[in-house]
Coordinates of N, CA and C and ligand atoms in Angstrom, one line a residue:
M1 N 65.8 52.4 46.6 CA 66.5 51.2 46.4 C 67.7 51.8 46.9
S2 N 68.4 50.7 46.9 CA 69.7 50.8 47.7 C 71.1 51.3 46.9
T3 N 72.2 51.7 47.5 CA 73.2 52.5 46.9 C 73.9 51.2 45.7
P4 N 74.0 51.6 44.4 CA 74.4 50.4 43.7 C 76.1 50.3 44.1
S5 N 76.4 48.9 43.9 CA 78.0 48.6 44.2 C 78.8 49.4 43.3
L6 N 80.1 49.9 43.8 CA 81.0 50.4 42.9 C 82.3 49.6 42.4
E7 N 82.1 48.4 43.1 CA 82.8 47.3 42.7 C 82.5 46.6 41.2
P8 N 83.2 46.0 40.1 CA 83.0 45.6 39.1 C 81.8 44.6 39.3
V9 N 80.7 44.4 38.4 CA 79.5 43.8 38.8 C 79.9 42.1 38.7
R10 N 79.1 41.1 39.2 CA 79.3 39.7 39.5 C 79.0 39.3 37.9
K11 N 77.9 39.9 37.3 CA 77.2 39.0 36.3 C 76.5 40.2 35.6
T12 N 76.6 40.0 34.1 CA 76.0 40.9 33.3 C 74.6 40.2 32.5
I13 N 73.4 40.6 32.6 CA 72.0 40.2 32.3 C 71.3 41.2 31.4
A14 N 70.9 40.6 30.3 CA 70.3 41.5 29.4 C 68.9 41.2 29.1
L15 N 67.9 42.0 29.0 CA 66.4 41.7 28.8 C 66.1 42.2 27.4
F16 N 65.5 41.4 26.5 CA 64.9 42.0 25.5 C 63.4 41.7 25.3
G17 N 62.6 42.7 25.5 CA 61.1 42.3 25.7 C 60.4 42.5 24.1
G18 N 59.2 42.2 24.4 CA 58.4 42.3 23.1 C 56.9 41.5 23.3
T19 N 56.2 41.6 22.1 CA 54.9 40.9 22.1 C 55.3 39.4 21.4
F20 N 56.2 39.6 20.5 CA 56.7 38.4 19.9 C 55.6 37.6 19.3
N21 N 54.7 38.0 18.3 CA 53.4 37.7 17.9 C 53.5 37.7 16.6
P22 N 54.2 36.6 15.6 CA 55.3 35.7 16.6 C 56.8 36.5 16.5
V23 N 57.1 35.4 17.2 CA 58.9 35.7 17.1 C 59.3 35.4 15.6
H24 N 60.3 36.3 15.3 CA 60.9 36.1 14.2 C 62.5 36.0 14.0
F25 N 63.0 35.9 12.8 CA 64.5 36.0 12.8 C 65.2 37.4 13.0
G26 N 64.4 38.5 12.8 CA 64.5 39.5 13.2 C 64.7 39.9 14.8
H27 N 64.0 39.3 15.6 CA 64.4 39.5 17.2 C 65.5 38.4 17.5
L28 N 65.7 37.3 16.7 CA 66.6 36.4 17.3 C 67.9 36.8 17.0
R29 N 68.1 37.2 15.7 CA 69.3 37.7 15.6 C 69.8 39.0 16.2
M30 N 68.5 39.9 16.6 CA 69.1 41.1 17.3 C 69.6 40.6 18.7
A31 N 68.9 39.5 19.2 CA 69.3 39.3 20.6 C 70.5 38.7 20.6
L32 N 70.7 37.8 19.6 CA 72.1 36.9 19.6 C 73.3 38.1 19.5
E33 N 73.1 39.0 18.4 CA 74.2 39.9 18.2 C 74.5 40.8 19.3
L34 N 73.5 41.3 20.2 CA 73.7 42.0 21.0 C 74.3 41.3 22.5
K35 N 74.1 40.1 22.4 CA 74.6 39.2 23.5 C 76.2 39.1 23.4
E36 N 76.4 38.8 21.9 CA 77.8 38.7 21.6 C 78.9 39.7 21.5
V37 N 78.2 40.8 21.1 CA 79.1 42.1 20.8 C 79.1 42.4 22.1
L38 N 78.2 42.5 22.8 CA 78.4 43.1 24.1 C 78.8 42.5 25.4
G39 N 78.9 41.1 25.0 CA 79.5 40.3 26.0 C 78.6 39.9 27.3
F40 N 77.3 39.9 26.9 CA 76.4 39.7 28.4 C 76.7 38.1 28.6
D41 N 76.6 37.8 30.1 CA 76.6 36.6 30.8 C 75.2 35.9 30.1
E42 N 74.0 36.6 30.2 CA 72.6 36.2 29.6 C 72.1 36.9 29.0
M43 N 71.3 36.4 28.2 CA 70.4 37.4 27.2 C 69.0 36.7 27.3
R44 N 68.1 37.3 28.1 CA 66.6 36.8 28.3 C 65.7 37.5 27.4
L45 N 64.7 36.4 26.6 CA 63.9 37.0 26.0 C 62.6 37.0 26.7
L46 N 61.8 38.1 27.0 CA 60.7 38.4 27.6 C 59.6 38.6 27.2
P47 N 58.8 37.8 26.8 CA 57.4 38.1 26.4 C 56.6 38.8 27.2
S48 N 55.8 39.8 26.6 CA 55.0 40.7 27.6 C 53.5 40.0 27.6
H49 N 53.0 40.1 28.9 CA 51.6 39.5 29.1 C 50.7 40.3 28.3
Q50 N 50.2 41.4 28.7 CA 49.3 42.4 28.3 C 50.2 43.7 27.9
P51 N 50.8 43.8 26.9 CA 51.4 45.0 26.8 C 50.8 46.3 27.4
A52 N 51.4 47.1 28.0 CA 50.4 48.2 28.9 C 50.2 49.3 27.8
H53 N 51.2 49.5 26.8 CA 51.1 50.7 25.9 C 50.9 50.4 24.5
R54 N 50.5 49.0 24.2 CA 50.1 48.4 23.3 C 48.5 47.6 23.2
V55 N 48.2 47.8 21.7 CA 46.8 46.7 22.0 C 47.1 45.5 22.5
E56 N 46.1 44.6 23.0 CA 46.4 43.3 23.4 C 46.2 42.6 22.0
P57 N 47.1 41.7 21.6 CA 47.4 41.1 20.5 C 46.2 39.8 20.6
G58 N 45.7 39.5 19.4 CA 44.8 38.2 19.3 C 45.2 36.8 19.7
V59 N 46.4 36.6 19.8 CA 46.9 35.3 20.3 C 47.2 35.2 21.7
T60 N 46.9 34.3 22.5 CA 47.1 34.2 23.8 C 48.7 34.4 24.1
A61 N 48.8 34.8 25.3 CA 50.2 35.2 25.8 C 50.7 33.8 25.9
R62 N 50.0 32.9 26.1 CA 50.6 31.6 26.4 C 51.2 30.7 24.8
A63 N 50.4 31.0 23.7 CA 50.8 30.6 22.7 C 52.1 31.5 22.0
R64 N 52.0 32.6 22.5 CA 53.4 33.4 22.0 C 54.7 33.1 22.9
S65 N 54.4 32.6 23.8 CA 55.7 32.0 24.8 C 56.0 30.8 24.1
E66 N 55.0 30.0 23.9 CA 55.6 28.6 23.6 C 56.2 28.6 22.2
M67 N 55.7 29.6 21.1 CA 56.7 29.8 20.1 C 57.7 30.4 20.1
L68 N 58.0 31.1 21.2 CA 59.3 31.5 21.4 C 60.1 30.6 22.2
A69 N 59.7 29.5 22.9 CA 60.4 28.7 23.6 C 60.8 27.3 22.1
L70 N 60.0 27.4 21.5 CA 60.4 26.4 20.1 C 61.5 27.3 19.6
A71 N 61.5 28.3 19.3 CA 62.3 29.3 18.7 C 63.7 28.9 19.3
L72 N 63.9 29.2 20.9 CA 64.9 28.9 21.3 C 65.3 27.8 21.4
E73 N 64.8 26.7 21.5 CA 65.1 25.1 21.8 C 66.6 24.8 21.2
R74 N 66.8 25.3 20.1 CA 68.4 24.8 19.8 C 69.5 26.1 20.0
C75 N 69.0 27.2 20.7 CA 69.9 28.0 20.8 C 70.5 28.2 22.3
P76 N 71.1 27.5 23.1 CA 71.6 27.8 24.3 C 72.2 29.4 24.6
E77 N 72.3 30.3 23.8 CA 72.9 31.5 24.0 C 71.4 32.3 24.5
L78 N 70.4 32.1 24.1 CA 69.4 32.8 24.4 C 68.1 32.0 25.6
Q79 N 67.9 32.7 26.5 CA 67.1 32.3 27.7 C 65.3 32.8 27.3
L80 N 64.4 32.1 27.7 CA 63.3 32.5 27.8 C 62.9 32.9 29.2
D81 N 62.4 34.2 29.4 CA 62.1 34.6 30.8 C 60.6 35.1 30.8
E82 N 59.6 34.0 31.6 CA 58.2 34.1 31.4 C 57.8 34.9 32.8
R83 N 58.3 35.6 33.3 CA 58.1 36.3 34.6 C 56.8 37.0 34.1
E84 N 56.8 37.6 32.9 CA 55.6 38.6 32.7 C 54.4 38.0 32.6
L85 N 54.5 36.8 32.0 CA 53.2 36.1 32.0 C 52.4 35.4 33.3
Q86 N 53.3 35.5 34.2 CA 52.9 34.9 35.5 C 52.0 36.1 36.3
R87 N 52.1 37.1 36.1 CA 51.6 38.8 36.8 C 50.1 38.5 36.1
E88 N 49.6 39.1 37.1 CA 48.0 39.5 36.5 C 48.1 40.9 36.0
G89 N 47.2 41.1 35.2 CA 46.7 42.5 34.6 C 47.9 43.1 34.0
P90 N 47.9 44.5 33.7 CA 49.2 45.0 32.8 C 50.4 44.7 33.3
T91 N 51.3 44.8 32.4 CA 52.9 44.5 32.2 C 53.6 46.0 32.4
Y92 N 53.9 46.5 33.6 CA 55.0 47.7 33.5 C 56.4 47.1 33.6
T93 N 57.2 47.8 32.6 CA 58.7 47.3 32.5 C 59.2 47.6 34.0
V94 N 58.7 48.9 34.6 CA 59.5 49.2 35.7 C 59.1 48.2 37.0
D95 N 58.2 47.5 36.8 CA 57.6 46.6 38.2 C 58.4 45.2 37.9
T96 N 58.6 44.9 36.6 CA 59.6 43.6 36.3 C 61.0 44.0 36.4
L97 N 61.5 45.3 36.1 CA 62.8 45.4 36.5 C 63.1 45.5 38.0
E98 N 61.8 45.9 38.9 CA 61.8 46.2 40.5 C 62.0 44.5 41.1
T99 N 61.2 43.7 40.5 CA 61.2 42.3 41.0 C 62.6 41.7 40.6
L100 N 63.1 41.9 39.6 CA 64.2 41.1 38.9 C 65.5 41.6 40.0
R101 N 65.6 43.1 40.3 CA 66.6 43.8 40.8 C 66.6 43.3 42.4
A102 N 65.3 42.9 43.0 CA 65.1 42.4 44.1 C 65.8 41.0 44.3
E103 N 65.4 40.2 43.4 CA 65.8 39.0 43.0 C 67.4 38.9 43.0
L104 N 67.8 39.5 42.2 CA 69.6 39.5 41.9 C 70.4 40.3 42.5
G105 N 69.9 41.2 43.4 CA 70.7 42.0 44.3 C 71.2 43.2 43.5
D106 N 72.3 44.0 44.1 CA 72.8 45.1 43.5 C 73.9 44.8 42.7
E107 N 74.8 43.8 42.6 CA 75.8 43.5 41.9 C 75.7 42.9 40.8
V108 N 74.7 42.8 40.2 CA 74.3 42.0 39.0 C 73.9 43.3 38.0
S109 N 74.6 43.4 37.0 CA 74.4 44.5 36.0 C 73.0 44.1 35.2
I110 N 72.2 44.6 35.2 CA 70.8 44.3 34.3 C 70.7 45.4 33.1
S111 N 70.7 45.3 32.1 CA 70.4 46.0 30.5 C 69.2 45.4 30.3
F112 N 68.4 46.6 30.0 CA 67.1 46.5 29.0 C 67.3 47.0 27.6
C113 N 67.1 45.9 26.9 CA 67.4 46.3 25.4 C 66.0 46.8 24.8
M114 N 66.1 47.9 23.9 CA 65.0 48.4 23.6 C 65.5 49.2 21.8
G115 N 64.5 49.3 21.3 CA 64.8 50.3 19.8 C 64.9 51.6 20.3
L116 N 65.2 52.6 19.3 CA 65.4 54.1 19.8 C 63.9 54.6 19.4
D117 N 63.0 53.8 18.9 CA 61.4 54.4 18.8 C 60.9 54.3 20.0
S118 N 61.3 53.3 20.7 CA 60.7 53.0 22.3 C 61.3 53.9 23.3
L119 N 62.7 54.5 23.1 CA 63.3 55.0 24.0 C 62.7 56.7 23.6
L120 N 62.4 56.9 22.5 CA 61.9 58.4 22.2 C 60.2 58.3 23.0
G121 N 59.5 57.2 22.9 CA 58.3 57.1 23.7 C 58.4 57.0 25.0
L122 N 59.8 56.9 25.8 CA 59.8 56.3 27.1 C 58.9 57.3 27.9
P123 N 58.9 58.8 28.1 CA 58.0 59.4 28.9 C 56.8 59.1 29.1
G124 N 56.1 58.2 27.9 CA 55.0 57.5 28.4 C 54.7 56.4 29.2
W125 N 55.7 56.0 29.4 CA 56.1 54.8 30.3 C 55.6 54.9 31.9
H126 N 54.8 54.1 32.6 CA 54.5 54.2 33.7 C 55.9 54.3 34.4
R127 N 56.1 55.2 35.6 CA 57.2 55.7 36.3 C 58.5 55.4 35.7
W128 N 58.5 56.1 34.5 CA 59.6 55.8 33.3 C 60.9 56.2 34.1
E129 N 61.1 57.5 34.9 CA 62.1 57.9 35.6 C 63.0 57.0 36.2
Q130 N 62.2 56.0 37.0 CA 62.9 55.1 37.7 C 63.7 53.8 36.9
L131 N 63.1 53.8 35.6 CA 63.9 52.7 34.9 C 65.4 52.6 35.1
I132 N 65.9 53.8 34.8 CA 67.4 54.0 34.7 C 68.0 53.8 36.0
E133 N 67.4 53.9 37.2 CA 68.0 53.5 38.5 C 68.0 52.1 38.6
L134 N 66.9 51.4 37.8 CA 67.0 50.2 38.0 C 67.9 49.1 37.0
A135 N 68.2 49.8 35.9 CA 68.8 49.0 34.7 C 69.6 50.2 34.0
H136 N 70.4 49.4 33.4 CA 70.5 50.2 31.9 C 70.1 50.0 30.8
L137 N 70.1 51.0 29.9 CA 69.3 50.9 28.5 C 70.3 50.7 27.7
V138 N 69.7 49.6 26.8 CA 70.6 49.3 25.5 C 69.7 49.9 24.2
V139 N 70.2 50.9 23.7 CA 69.2 51.4 22.5 C 69.7 51.1 21.3
V140 N 69.1 50.5 20.6 CA 69.3 50.2 19.1 C 68.8 51.2 18.3
T141 N 69.8 51.9 17.4 CA 69.4 52.6 16.6 C 69.1 52.0 15.2
R142 N 68.2 52.6 14.7 CA 67.8 52.1 13.3 C 68.1 53.4 12.4
P143 N 68.6 52.9 11.3 CA 68.8 53.8 10.1 C 67.6 55.0 9.9
G144 N 67.7 56.2 9.7 CA 66.6 57.4 9.8 C 66.2 57.8 10.8
W145 N 66.7 57.5 12.0 CA 66.3 57.9 13.2 C 67.1 59.0 13.6
Q146 N 66.6 60.1 14.2 CA 67.7 61.1 14.7 C 67.3 61.2 16.2
L147 N 68.2 61.5 16.9 CA 68.4 61.7 18.4 C 67.9 63.1 18.8
P148 N 66.9 63.0 19.8 CA 66.1 64.4 19.8 C 67.3 65.2 20.4
L149 N 67.0 66.8 20.1 CA 68.2 67.6 20.7 C 67.6 68.3 22.1
Q150 N 66.1 68.4 22.3 CA 65.7 68.9 23.3 C 64.6 68.2 23.8
G151 N 64.1 68.4 25.3 CA 63.1 67.7 25.8 C 63.4 66.6 26.9
E152 N 62.6 65.8 27.3 CA 63.0 64.9 28.3 C 64.1 63.9 28.0
V153 N 63.7 63.3 26.8 CA 64.6 62.2 26.3 C 66.1 62.7 26.1
A154 N 65.9 64.0 25.5 CA 67.2 64.4 25.3 C 68.1 64.5 26.7
D155 N 67.2 65.4 27.7 CA 68.2 65.2 29.2 C 68.5 64.3 29.6
L156 N 67.7 63.2 29.5 CA 68.0 61.7 30.0 C 69.4 61.2 29.5
L157 N 69.4 61.2 28.1 CA 70.4 60.8 27.4 C 71.6 61.7 27.5
S158 N 71.7 63.2 28.0 CA 72.8 63.8 28.2 C 73.3 63.6 29.7
A159 N 72.4 63.0 30.6 CA 72.8 62.9 32.0 C 73.1 61.5 32.1
H160 N 72.9 60.6 31.2 CA 73.1 58.9 31.4 C 74.0 58.3 30.2
R161 N 74.4 59.0 29.4 CA 75.0 58.1 28.1 C 76.2 57.7 28.4
G162 N 76.4 56.5 27.8 CA 77.7 56.0 28.4 C 78.1 55.0 27.4
E163 N 79.0 54.3 27.6 CA 79.8 53.2 26.7 C 79.6 51.8 27.0
A164 N 80.1 50.8 26.1 CA 79.7 49.4 26.1 C 80.3 48.8 27.7
E165 N 81.9 49.4 28.0 CA 82.4 49.0 29.1 C 81.4 49.4 30.5
D166 N 80.7 50.6 30.4 CA 79.8 50.7 31.7 C 78.8 49.6 32.3
L167 N 78.4 48.7 30.9 CA 77.6 47.9 31.3 C 78.1 46.8 32.5
K168 N 79.7 46.5 32.3 CA 79.9 45.7 33.5 C 80.9 46.2 34.5
R169 N 80.9 47.6 34.4 CA 81.5 48.4 35.4 C 80.3 48.5 36.7
S170 N 79.1 48.8 36.3 CA 78.0 49.4 37.1 C 76.8 48.5 37.0
A171 N 75.8 48.7 38.1 CA 74.8 47.6 37.9 C 73.5 48.1 36.9
A172 N 73.7 49.4 36.9 CA 72.4 50.3 36.4 C 72.7 51.4 36.0
G173 N 72.1 52.6 35.2 CA 72.3 53.9 35.4 C 72.7 54.3 34.2
R174 N 73.3 53.7 33.0 CA 73.8 54.1 32.0 C 72.9 53.8 30.5
I175 N 73.0 54.5 29.8 CA 72.3 54.6 28.3 C 73.4 54.1 27.4
L176 N 73.3 53.2 26.6 CA 74.4 52.7 25.6 C 73.7 52.7 24.2
L177 N 73.9 53.7 23.1 CA 73.4 53.8 22.0 C 74.1 52.9 21.1
R178 N 73.5 51.9 20.4 CA 74.1 50.8 19.5 C 73.4 50.8 18.0
E179 N 74.5 51.3 17.3 CA 73.8 51.1 15.7 C 73.9 49.6 15.1
Q180 N 73.0 49.1 14.9 CA 73.1 47.8 14.1 C 71.9 47.7 13.0
T181 N 72.4 46.7 12.2 CA 71.4 46.6 11.2 C 70.5 45.6 11.4
L182 N 69.1 46.2 11.1 CA 68.4 45.2 11.4 C 67.6 44.6 10.1
L183 N 67.3 43.0 10.2 CA 66.6 42.3 9.1 C 65.3 42.9 8.8
P184 N 64.8 43.3 7.7 CA 63.8 43.7 7.5 C 62.4 42.8 7.3
I185 N 62.4 42.5 8.8 CA 61.2 41.3 8.9 C 60.1 42.0 10.1
S186 N 59.0 41.9 10.2 CA 58.4 42.3 11.4 C 57.2 41.5 11.3
A187 N 56.5 41.3 12.9 CA 55.3 40.5 13.1 C 54.4 40.8 12.5
T188 N 54.2 42.1 12.2 CA 52.9 42.5 11.5 C 53.1 42.1 10.2
G189 N 54.0 42.1 9.5 CA 54.1 41.6 8.1 C 54.0 40.2 8.2
I190 N 54.5 39.3 9.0 CA 54.1 37.5 9.0 C 52.8 37.6 9.2
R191 N 52.0 38.6 9.9 CA 50.4 38.1 10.1 C 49.8 38.4 8.9
S192 N 50.4 39.5 8.4 CA 49.2 39.8 7.1 C 49.5 39.0 6.3
L193 N 50.7 38.4 5.8 CA 51.2 37.4 4.7 C 50.0 36.0 5.0
I194 N 50.2 35.8 6.3 CA 49.5 34.4 6.6 C 47.8 34.9 6.4
A195 N 47.1 36.0 6.9 CA 46.3 36.6 6.5 C 45.6 36.4 5.2
S196 N 46.7 36.9 4.3 CA 46.3 36.9 2.8 C 46.5 35.5 2.1
G197 N 46.7 34.4 2.8 CA 46.8 33.1 2.3 C 48.4 33.1 1.8
R198 N 49.4 33.7 2.0 CA 50.7 33.5 1.6 C 51.6 33.0 2.7
S199 N 53.0 32.5 2.2 CA 54.0 31.9 3.3 C 54.5 32.9 3.8
P200 N 54.7 32.7 5.1 CA 55.7 33.6 5.8 C 57.5 32.6 5.8
Q201 N 57.2 31.3 5.3 CA 58.5 30.7 5.3 C 59.9 31.5 4.9
Y202 N 61.0 31.0 5.6 CA 62.3 31.7 5.8 C 62.3 33.1 6.6
L203 N 60.9 33.3 7.0 CA 61.3 34.7 8.0 C 61.3 34.4 9.6
L204 N 60.9 33.2 9.7 CA 61.0 32.8 11.3 C 61.2 31.2 11.3
P205 N 61.5 30.6 12.5 CA 62.1 29.3 12.6 C 60.9 28.4 12.0
E206 N 61.6 27.3 11.3 CA 60.7 26.2 10.7 C 59.5 25.8 12.0
R207 N 60.3 25.3 13.2 CA 59.2 25.0 14.2 C 58.0 25.9 14.7
V208 N 58.3 27.3 14.4 CA 57.5 28.3 14.9 C 56.3 28.1 13.8
L209 N 57.1 28.1 12.6 CA 55.9 27.9 11.5 C 54.8 26.8 11.6
D210 N 55.7 25.6 12.2 CA 54.8 24.5 12.2 C 53.5 24.7 13.2
Y211 N 53.8 25.3 14.3 CA 53.0 25.7 15.5 C 51.9 26.5 14.8
I212 N 52.5 27.6 14.0 CA 51.3 28.6 13.7 C 50.3 27.8 12.6
Q213 N 50.6 26.8 12.0 CA 49.8 26.0 11.0 C 49.0 24.9 12.0
T214 N 49.6 24.2 12.9 CA 48.9 23.5 13.7 C 47.8 24.1 14.2
H215 N 48.1 25.2 14.8 CA 47.0 26.0 15.8 C 46.3 26.9 15.0
Q216 N 46.4 26.7 13.6 CA 45.7 27.9 12.5 C 45.8 29.4 13.1
L217 N 47.1 29.7 13.6 CA 46.7 31.1 13.8 C 47.0 32.0 12.7
Y218 N 46.5 33.4 13.1 CA 46.7 34.4 12.1 C 46.2 34.2 10.8
K219 N 45.0 33.4 10.6 CA 44.6 33.1 9.5 C 43.3 34.3 8.9
S220 N 43.1 35.0 10.1 CA 42.3 36.1 9.8 C 43.0 37.4 10.8
E221 N 43.2 38.4 10.2 CA 43.9 39.5 10.9 C 42.8 39.9 12.2
N222 N 41.6 39.9 11.8 CA 40.7 40.5 12.7 C 40.1 39.5 13.8
Q223 N 40.6 37.9 13.7 CA 40.0 37.0 14.2 C 40.7 36.6 15.6
E224 N 40.1 36.4 16.6 CA 40.8 36.2 17.9 C 41.0 34.7 17.9
N225 N 42.6 34.5 17.7 CA 42.8 33.3 17.8 C 43.2 32.3 18.9
L226 N 42.9 31.0 18.9 CA 42.9 30.2 20.1 C 41.9 30.2 21.1
Ligands
ATP1 P1 54.9 44.2 15.3 O1 55.3 44.1 13.9 O2 53.5 43.2 15.8 O3 54.7 45.6 16.1 P2 57.6 43.5 15.6 O4 58.2 42.6 14.9 O5 58.1 44.8 15.9 O6 56.0 43.4 16.0 P3 57.9 43.2 18.9 O7 57.5 42.0 19.5 O8 56.9 44.4 18.9 O9 58.2 42.8 17.3 O10 59.3 43.6 19.2 C1 59.9 43.0 20.3 C2 61.4 43.7 20.0 O11 62.1 43.3 18.7 C3 61.3 45.5 20.0 O12 62.6 45.8 20.8 C4 61.4 45.9 18.3 O13 62.3 46.9 18.3 C5 62.5 44.8 18.0 N1 62.2 44.3 16.7 C6 61.1 43.9 15.7 N2 61.5 43.9 14.6 C7 62.9 43.7 14.8 C8 63.8 43.4 13.3 N3 63.5 43.0 12.2 N4 65.0 43.3 14.1 C9 65.5 43.5 15.4 N5 64.7 43.4 15.9 C10 63.5 44.0 15.9

């Protein structure tokens, strides 16, 4: 990779990846708050095709992405980025960031947002050491988690830990830890409510719920939907 620019960056773009199976208010609030509080120019939600480090979910990638598009229809603050759905085979974050960096150049700041639980598992990710060369990492800490004191993640943190302003000063290379309250909603919880015949209303946008009902998704936890 070429040397990152030392000038202030031209633009700040954040990515919030996930399976979004289905998208819910926890995801949407988190993305919106990060965008507003950290002042990103763009916040893109990035549905994963075949999560390389997770079991392939039963609902097609297309359906997950359509639900996300419905959820974002009335929110101009958040964008949908479908690039991982256009790739064949497993999705590796490092490949996505490489493509994006090649597209945007070295004067755009890219921040990849993740939970602390993901940061702790980072050494298991494909070419994980290169992630920090390509983007900043914005790590949302959840109550109850402790930062590691030793090991590869502790070393990464002590070499790269930065502050919010760094995301506007450089294109990549810093880790920002941000404490944020999470709504107690999970996609797993929503899927099991539906599978047991209960309603997930008020946990996710109405339009997404309509889509789930129309397409009869998540009726049975073991069923391959669509
Ligand atoms: P599942 O229950 O299937 O594991 P999930 O609801 O955790 O799904 P993912 O698609 O796996 O959703 O997560 C995408 C991103 O959203 C991850 O970075 C995850 O940490 C974050 N996330 C998940 N639930 C919440 C929540 N309630 N509030 C904020 N962020 C969340």
